[in-house]
XYZ file of C-alpha atoms in Angstrom:
565
model
C -4.094 -2.443 -19.381
C -4.543 -1.299 -14.910
C -5.366 2.074 -13.627
C -3.111 2.415 -11.657
C -0.201 5.887 -12.091
C 2.236 2.988 -12.535
C -0.310 1.814 -15.426
C -1.284 4.991 -17.301
C 2.963 5.597 -17.198
C 3.334 1.880 -18.909
C 0.256 3.017 -20.933
C 2.034 6.769 -22.562
C 5.457 4.938 -22.836
C 4.158 2.617 -25.190
C 2.456 4.717 -26.928
C 4.054 8.114 -27.263
C 6.194 7.557 -30.444
C 3.043 7.490 -32.209
C 0.408 9.371 -30.679
C 2.638 12.623 -29.897
C -0.416 14.083 -27.577
C -2.902 12.849 -25.285
C -5.081 14.615 -22.879
C -5.256 13.246 -19.311
C -8.138 13.231 -17.080
C -7.809 13.572 -13.298
C -11.114 13.418 -10.702
C -9.695 16.625 -8.438
C -13.764 16.986 -6.474
C -16.268 14.568 -5.490
C -19.300 14.756 -3.565
C -21.206 11.844 -2.455
C -20.842 8.383 -3.607
C -18.756 8.121 -6.521
C -17.175 5.376 -8.048
C -13.781 7.026 -7.820
C -11.633 9.837 -5.917
C -9.264 12.928 -5.952
C -6.998 11.768 -7.559
C -7.744 9.421 -10.210
C -6.561 9.505 -13.553
C -7.288 8.183 -16.927
C -5.188 9.100 -20.211
C -7.027 9.745 -23.793
C -5.441 9.211 -27.224
C -6.867 11.615 -29.960
C -8.699 8.411 -31.828
C -10.436 7.907 -28.144
C -8.231 5.326 -27.177
C -8.754 5.203 -22.694
C -6.492 3.916 -20.214
C -7.098 4.204 -16.584
C -10.624 4.371 -15.446
C -12.860 7.345 -13.419
C -15.909 5.744 -13.012
C -17.912 2.570 -14.270
C -17.265 2.703 -18.013
C -20.618 5.051 -17.874
C -19.326 8.398 -18.290
C -16.116 8.151 -20.397
C -17.664 8.378 -23.856
C -19.045 11.791 -22.854
C -15.956 13.057 -20.996
C -14.160 11.557 -24.604
C -16.258 14.325 -26.340
C -15.074 16.687 -23.918
C -11.516 15.963 -25.015
C -11.915 16.782 -28.522
C -11.990 19.833 -27.870
C -9.021 19.737 -25.883
C -7.330 18.521 -28.496
C -8.524 20.863 -30.952
C -8.206 23.752 -28.551
C -5.002 23.068 -27.167
C -5.878 24.446 -24.185
C -7.024 22.387 -20.870
C -10.595 22.635 -19.239
C -12.509 21.214 -16.513
C -15.865 19.374 -16.778
C -18.528 18.670 -14.124
C -21.543 15.722 -13.029
C -24.080 15.901 -10.883
C -25.114 12.840 -10.316
C -26.952 13.524 -6.794
C -30.404 14.320 -7.443
C -33.212 12.536 -9.834
C -32.138 14.408 -12.978
C -29.589 11.417 -14.504
C -32.109 10.535 -17.189
C -31.065 14.254 -18.617
C -27.719 13.090 -18.480
C -28.457 10.008 -19.820
C -24.881 8.285 -17.993
C -26.488 6.816 -15.411
C -22.950 7.026 -12.978
C -24.351 4.382 -10.581
C -23.760 6.283 -7.913
C -25.647 9.133 -5.608
C -22.407 11.808 -5.678
C -20.933 14.612 -8.489
C -17.756 15.020 -9.095
C -15.552 17.262 -11.307
C -12.950 16.092 -14.068
C -10.535 18.345 -15.294
C -8.737 17.918 -18.699
C -5.176 18.908 -19.526
C -3.582 18.894 -23.309
C -0.410 17.150 -22.822
C 2.386 17.731 -25.896
C 6.159 17.374 -26.152
C 6.046 21.545 -25.872
C 4.724 20.952 -22.089
C 6.932 17.903 -21.273
C 3.856 16.007 -20.888
C 3.118 17.688 -17.667
C 2.128 16.874 -15.080
C 2.357 13.026 -16.605
C 6.134 13.359 -16.825
C 6.389 14.515 -13.001
C 4.361 11.452 -11.885
C 6.593 9.254 -13.531
C 9.829 10.491 -12.074
C 7.556 10.965 -8.574
C 7.072 7.012 -9.112
C 10.561 6.318 -9.484
C 11.500 7.538 -7.355
C 9.998 5.081 -4.632
C 9.189 7.584 -2.432
C 5.663 9.103 -1.861
C 5.219 12.232 -3.446
C 2.877 15.161 -4.432
C 2.093 16.718 -7.930
C 1.382 20.531 -7.577
C -1.789 21.558 -10.650
C -2.823 25.468 -11.027
C -6.238 25.123 -11.653
C -7.567 28.227 -11.218
C -5.153 31.665 -10.614
C -5.229 35.441 -10.113
C -1.494 35.524 -9.420
C 0.331 36.340 -12.795
C 3.324 34.801 -11.333
C 1.453 31.456 -10.921
C -0.763 30.776 -14.334
C -3.123 27.933 -14.355
C -1.882 25.132 -16.056
C 1.218 25.660 -13.868
C 2.675 22.038 -12.019
C 4.891 21.350 -9.609
C 6.082 18.049 -7.826
C 6.858 18.462 -3.629
C 9.252 17.819 -2.562
C 11.708 18.888 -4.865
C 15.471 19.237 -4.511
C 16.120 23.298 -4.814
C 12.774 24.022 -4.351
C 11.273 27.902 -4.426
C 7.574 27.311 -3.510
C 5.755 30.034 -1.779
C 4.931 29.073 1.653
C 1.843 28.762 1.522
C 1.898 26.359 -1.481
C 4.595 25.450 0.066
C 2.504 24.438 3.101
C -0.498 22.961 1.099
C 1.723 20.328 -0.714
C 2.986 19.558 2.872
C -0.027 19.022 4.239
C -1.348 16.728 1.382
C 1.812 14.495 1.667
C 1.228 14.163 5.600
C -2.027 13.010 4.664
C -1.153 11.021 1.726
C -4.751 12.015 0.263
C -5.363 13.918 -3.184
C -7.366 16.724 -2.772
C -7.867 20.331 -3.637
C -7.205 23.842 -1.942
C -7.165 27.467 -2.387
C -3.989 29.255 -0.741
C -3.138 33.713 -1.243
C 0.161 34.490 -2.321
C 0.853 38.100 -2.575
C -2.454 38.870 -2.395
C -3.522 36.672 -5.058
C -6.025 33.982 -4.556
C -3.942 30.443 -6.377
C -6.251 27.101 -6.438
C -4.644 24.595 -6.647
C -4.819 20.654 -6.886
C -2.622 18.214 -5.350
C -2.254 14.994 -6.735
C -0.882 12.586 -4.418
C 1.837 9.903 -5.695
C 2.416 6.616 -3.654
C 5.123 4.587 -4.502
C 3.613 1.008 -5.615
C 3.359 -1.889 -3.400
C 6.846 -3.838 -4.172
C 6.341 -7.683 -4.069
C 8.877 -10.597 -3.336
C 8.084 -13.774 -4.463
C 10.712 -16.631 -3.949
C 10.313 -19.012 -5.794
C 10.182 -19.592 -9.823
C 7.757 -22.886 -10.233
C 4.505 -22.514 -11.971
C 2.307 -21.404 -9.521
C 4.577 -18.022 -9.109
C 3.342 -16.616 -12.601
C -0.431 -16.061 -11.837
C 0.921 -14.733 -8.853
C 2.953 -12.066 -10.534
C 0.680 -11.242 -12.730
C -2.097 -10.885 -10.542
C -0.012 -8.398 -8.973
C 0.447 -6.616 -11.886
C -3.175 -6.000 -12.113
C -2.454 -3.472 -9.417
C -0.056 -1.868 -10.997
C 2.996 -3.669 -8.472
C 6.658 -3.780 -9.023
C 7.544 -7.495 -8.794
C 10.659 -9.396 -8.456
C 10.767 -13.032 -8.861
C 14.452 -14.804 -6.973
C 15.572 -18.481 -6.809
C 18.173 -20.630 -6.146
C 17.673 -22.822 -8.777
C 19.274 -20.507 -12.224
C 16.985 -22.625 -14.741
C 14.247 -21.478 -13.513
C 15.602 -17.503 -13.555
C 14.236 -16.897 -17.262
C 13.039 -13.764 -17.833
C 10.586 -14.661 -20.677
C 8.902 -17.380 -17.953
C 7.564 -14.123 -15.813
C 6.415 -11.641 -18.559
C 5.114 -9.490 -15.614
C 7.767 -9.440 -13.308
C 9.629 -6.628 -13.357
C 12.718 -8.736 -12.186
C 13.761 -11.956 -12.178
C 17.262 -12.625 -9.872
C 19.346 -16.266 -9.156
C 20.052 -15.887 -5.705
C 20.589 -18.145 -3.012
C 19.273 -17.647 0.308
C 22.618 -16.441 1.719
C 22.402 -13.753 -0.937
C 19.610 -12.116 -1.217
C 20.648 -9.366 0.805
C 23.756 -8.751 -1.159
C 21.626 -8.729 -4.100
C 18.543 -7.130 -3.134
C 17.631 -4.076 -1.306
C 14.884 -5.730 1.417
C 13.691 -3.325 3.890
C 12.410 -1.229 0.470
C 10.386 -4.345 -0.396
C 6.596 -4.285 0.982
C 5.748 -7.868 1.277
C 7.278 -11.533 0.020
C 5.985 -14.962 -0.360
C 7.761 -17.862 0.413
C 6.603 -20.716 -2.176
C 9.868 -22.667 -3.063
C 8.093 -25.576 -2.070
C 11.057 -26.884 -0.778
C 11.128 -26.511 3.467
C 15.171 -26.089 3.740
C 15.088 -23.326 1.348
C 12.056 -21.734 2.488
C 13.955 -22.111 6.411
C 17.104 -20.123 4.804
C 15.140 -17.559 2.924
C 13.041 -16.543 5.917
C 15.875 -16.633 7.940
C 17.320 -13.992 5.576
C 13.802 -11.817 5.748
C 13.434 -12.126 9.782
C 15.458 -9.168 10.637
C 12.998 -6.928 7.500
C 10.736 -4.368 8.057
C 7.987 -6.751 5.806
C 4.791 -6.071 6.408
C 3.917 -9.289 5.199
C 5.484 -12.513 5.100
C 3.612 -15.338 2.978
C 4.073 -18.570 3.223
C 3.067 -21.712 1.328
C 1.497 -24.774 3.026
C -0.469 -25.694 6.240
C -0.087 -23.904 9.790
C 2.033 -26.874 10.672
C 4.561 -26.036 7.784
C 4.418 -22.501 9.059
C 4.932 -23.300 12.994
C 7.783 -25.331 11.342
C 9.607 -22.833 9.496
C 9.041 -19.811 12.625
C 10.341 -22.651 14.800
C 13.881 -22.932 13.004
C 14.524 -19.069 13.371
C 14.880 -20.141 17.066
C 14.785 -16.276 18.790
C 14.760 -14.636 15.869
C 10.830 -16.251 15.583
C 9.755 -12.949 17.825
C 10.710 -10.366 15.924
C 9.120 -12.010 12.300
C 5.867 -13.575 14.303
C 3.430 -11.685 13.634
C 3.887 -10.590 10.063
C 4.096 -14.403 8.700
C 0.633 -15.340 6.990
C 0.242 -19.011 6.288
C -2.006 -20.454 5.137
C -1.374 -17.854 2.630
C -5.023 -16.072 1.140
C -8.253 -15.159 1.888
C -10.884 -17.903 2.163
C -12.796 -17.736 -1.081
C -12.588 -21.083 -1.457
C -9.704 -21.436 -3.722
C -8.280 -24.464 -5.450
C -6.355 -23.692 -8.639
C -3.568 -22.138 -9.094
C -4.900 -18.797 -10.210
C -7.473 -18.629 -7.433
C -4.952 -19.279 -4.945
C -2.813 -16.083 -6.782
C -5.652 -13.610 -6.671
C -7.186 -14.957 -3.079
C -2.992 -14.495 -1.736
C -2.513 -10.892 -3.976
C -6.471 -9.799 -1.871
C -4.652 -10.712 1.494
C -1.682 -8.568 1.077
C -3.902 -5.452 -0.310
C -5.717 -5.917 3.096
C -2.713 -6.314 5.260
C -1.009 -3.726 3.890
C -4.426 -1.017 3.847
C -4.795 -2.151 7.396
C -8.285 -4.162 6.075
C -10.271 -7.219 7.370
C -10.760 -8.669 3.739
C -13.861 -9.919 5.235
C -17.442 -9.610 3.051
C -18.501 -5.044 2.577
C -22.088 -5.922 2.059
C -22.173 -8.297 5.766
C -19.122 -6.508 7.656
C -17.540 -9.252 9.001
C -14.701 -11.465 8.768
C -10.994 -10.564 10.089
C -7.612 -11.019 9.572
C -4.922 -11.464 12.185
C -3.177 -8.104 12.858
C -5.369 -6.220 10.500
C -7.319 -3.380 13.006
C -11.592 -2.574 12.380
C -11.373 -0.002 10.286
C -13.282 3.209 12.215
C -15.300 6.214 10.557
C -15.604 10.048 11.840
C -19.175 9.468 13.416
C -16.987 7.481 15.686
C -14.955 10.782 16.702
C -16.257 13.086 19.570
C -14.187 16.415 19.936
C -13.630 17.517 22.914
C -12.637 21.551 23.444
C -11.130 22.384 26.729
C -11.812 25.849 27.877
C -12.424 25.602 31.601
C -8.662 26.732 32.010
C -9.176 30.165 34.957
C -5.809 32.519 32.914
C -4.352 32.766 36.264
C -0.836 33.927 34.136
C -3.178 36.299 31.559
C -4.766 38.137 34.448
C -8.782 37.700 32.154
C -10.572 35.274 30.596
C -8.933 35.015 27.894
C -11.532 32.235 26.605
C -13.345 35.606 25.294
C -10.442 37.398 23.526
C -10.929 38.884 20.465
C -8.424 37.350 17.331
C -9.575 37.804 13.777
C -12.948 39.061 14.425
C -13.946 35.792 16.904
C -13.488 35.075 20.347
C -10.916 32.135 20.878
C -13.393 29.879 22.475
C -15.738 30.496 19.171
C -12.617 30.048 16.628
C -11.932 26.768 18.907
C -15.779 25.434 18.690
C -16.699 26.541 14.788
C -13.143 24.037 13.608
C -14.676 21.457 15.790
C -17.805 21.566 14.410
C -16.504 21.467 10.732
C -15.177 18.268 11.349
C -17.353 16.577 13.808
C -20.500 18.469 13.524
C -22.967 18.137 16.353
C -20.393 15.329 18.149
C -18.278 18.056 20.423
C -18.208 18.546 24.304
C -17.254 22.132 25.246
C -15.904 21.593 29.088
C -16.481 25.791 30.566
C -14.747 26.717 33.949
C -15.069 30.326 35.180
C -18.013 32.225 33.918
C -19.599 29.002 31.923
C -23.488 31.383 31.219
C -21.290 34.008 29.261
C -19.234 31.560 28.021
C -22.013 29.764 26.424
C -23.137 32.660 24.862
C -20.927 32.947 22.860
C -20.487 29.614 21.275
C -24.218 29.513 21.395
C -25.232 28.814 17.227
C -22.802 25.833 17.327
C -24.211 22.509 17.638
C -22.385 21.092 21.427
C -22.604 19.637 24.402
C -22.144 21.794 26.978
C -20.540 21.229 29.911
C -19.515 22.921 33.300
C -16.309 22.088 35.539
C -17.294 23.233 39.162
C -13.183 21.744 40.058
C -11.775 23.364 37.296
C -9.322 25.678 39.710
C -7.934 22.103 40.644
C -6.230 21.312 36.441
C -6.942 20.077 33.433
C -7.568 16.504 34.732
C -10.697 17.694 36.178
C -12.184 19.001 32.673
C -10.959 15.857 30.688
C -12.554 13.587 33.244
C -16.299 16.101 33.277
C -15.812 16.027 29.346
C -15.779 11.775 29.429
C -18.420 11.070 31.893
C -20.631 12.752 28.423
C -19.431 10.395 26.142
C -21.520 7.083 24.032
C -20.898 3.998 23.879
C -19.944 4.207 20.359
C -17.930 6.976 20.809
C -13.864 4.942 19.339
C -11.884 8.320 20.210
C -11.650 11.597 20.824
C -10.853 14.708 19.442
C -8.738 17.213 22.419
C -8.423 20.809 21.282
C -7.456 24.222 23.448
C -9.216 27.678 22.784
C -5.856 29.136 22.695
C -4.164 27.928 20.150
C -5.740 29.833 17.385
C -3.352 29.276 14.497
C -4.543 25.395 14.400
C -6.647 25.893 11.284
C -9.541 23.346 10.290
C -7.484 21.728 7.583
C -4.488 21.138 9.734
C -6.935 19.000 12.171
C -8.102 17.553 9.103
C -5.217 15.829 9.033
C -4.803 14.502 11.962
C -8.811 12.776 11.686
C -7.636 11.053 8.161
C -4.971 9.892 10.001
C -6.771 8.698 13.172
C -9.493 6.709 10.332
C -6.521 4.938 8.646
C -5.414 4.068 11.860
C -7.838 4.173 14.655
C -5.975 2.362 17.359
C -3.227 4.740 17.482
C -2.990 8.456 18.814
C -2.550 10.933 16.814
C -0.768 14.174 18.044
C 0.460 17.204 16.399
C 4.367 17.309 16.233
C 5.944 21.000 17.422
C 8.416 22.983 19.469
C 10.304 19.432 19.647
C 7.369 17.832 21.576
C 3.941 15.870 20.837
C 0.729 17.461 22.121
C -2.746 18.615 21.405
C -4.303 19.073 19.290
C -4.396 15.331 19.830
C -7.068 12.159 18.822
C -6.397 9.689 21.862
C -8.184 6.215 20.673
C -10.785 4.554 23.360
C -8.058 1.940 24.431
C -6.287 4.764 26.482
C -9.196 6.470 27.885
C -8.974 5.147 31.237
C -5.543 6.295 31.765
C -7.010 9.728 30.517
C -9.528 9.360 33.524
C -6.512 8.419 35.945
C -5.064 11.216 35.368
C -4.478 14.501 38.213
C -3.953 18.095 38.811
C -3.046 19.756 35.873
C -1.966 17.407 33.703
C -3.355 16.719 30.758
C -2.993 14.218 27.735
C 0.437 14.924 26.803
C 1.288 12.607 29.373
C -0.891 9.663 27.856
C 0.806 10.871 24.662
C 4.191 10.738 26.311
C 3.745 7.274 27.888
C 3.448 5.732 24.679
C 5.817 7.145 22.224
C 5.455 4.102 19.948
C 2.113 4.047 19.163
C 2.097 8.252 18.527
C 1.547 9.094 14.307
C 2.944 12.511 14.758
C 1.628 15.118 12.236
C 4.368 17.742 12.028
C 2.144 20.994 13.073
C 4.429 23.931 14.009
C 1.027 26.588 14.286
C 0.020 24.591 17.774
C 3.429 26.295 18.887
C 1.662 29.571 19.349
C -0.441 29.316 22.181
C -1.735 32.484 24.153
C -0.559 32.412 27.841
C -0.143 36.289 28.995
C -0.646 39.336 27.897
C 2.916 39.512 25.296
C 1.357 36.557 24.192
C -1.520 37.293 23.052
C 0.069 41.497 21.935
C 2.633 39.842 19.777
C -0.189 37.183 18.120
C -2.702 40.472 17.112
C 1.205 41.774 15.477
C 1.843 38.990 13.585
C -1.602 38.936 12.251
C -1.278 42.520 11.393
C 1.516 41.829 9.325
C 0.223 38.482 7.474
C -2.955 40.607 6.799
């Protein structure tokens, strides 16, 4: 048994003829430190069998009591556990965490086509990321609680608000809950992320490949084993593998869709064949290619590639595995699979308690506490003809809108740069904890405001979220998408993509700070984004295309808001 979504689907398929009905338990919301996060799921049978874990095993017994009621009433429900106080003894569960978790229990039966598990199965079969949308609570008759959608889906007619919420979750790559308005009715959604399983290619069907496939299967990976020796390609030798294929190196492209794999490991134990297989993998986008044997053997294999070496050298790992003192084949297998997991998740592979150890090509993870916000509000509004920072929109000034959104994400790690009428502008956001600075040279252009802000950044700052106050349709959840993308890729620029361009709001990591400081005149962060296109993670955000430069722009915004309200 493994707790991945593919593992739950496998468990479901193996029991459905006998059991007929199930309860699917899903974590839809957490607060504080919890064992699992939103999107974790567990399958429960009527006789109490459970597949998957939502905690360390401490709340499952209590959860089964709630599941029994769902089986009896054939109705979904939610359960909330709060372990953030010393009242743990009241519950007697000992969650081993300092957080709260809300779990939704859904009744699965043939009449509802076992949704949403059937939609999860469909999404996994597509091998592309998807979102399963569940309506948890609803004031809209057309979208009652318990309704499910798969996104993206062909011929989808989802309302725009639900479509946008699912799209945002897919971009963020993380499960979450969100409340939207459809035709005046409030709908609470759970957006369950379904990621395609990691696809591993094992080249070499010797005995030491068996524990590699078994370790990968525990993580729910899809595994293909290949060997040039037909006698080695007996499916029965590899019960954990999905496919066992006989293929010479030169036939590999024809027999497999190589670009669809995430990682490969060469373990034929024959230098000549490893060379020939490696030559077939060199032109693929594989993120990890593992080579058994010492470092000298890796260099010999790379040398064989000649000019093709540069295409693949930074993705080749050898000797394979993390340093855990592995000697036995089973130990080496877990060391190897752990290294692949670390590379694919962009982690260092070191001790969590010591926070040390690094891996080639891995970037140290960044935390939100290292991210600072810069709100640029020093423009002279020459085209508008008045100080647009204080224009009212939806009951608040544009400046206050921008400062509040930054504060909601970054707490007091905000720098607001003011230009004309700084005292009046600072009074407007006096209640928001922020560092207010005045750019005396605001008339010289945006570059001077960036420089003023960067003088106030602390040493621990790893990146800055740059905001403008004249993009009022950019909401907090849009900015959350940028921040989450940066947390996963802290060395990359994360920029909004709209109207066939990329620009602010954007997150610029520290390695580009010197370039920001070198800007002149009215040139802003957009030029840095343009100069480093290969380092940019674009986040689709058409709302950022609406800005306020003229009176006509402002009037259009007000009319749009009136019509949508």
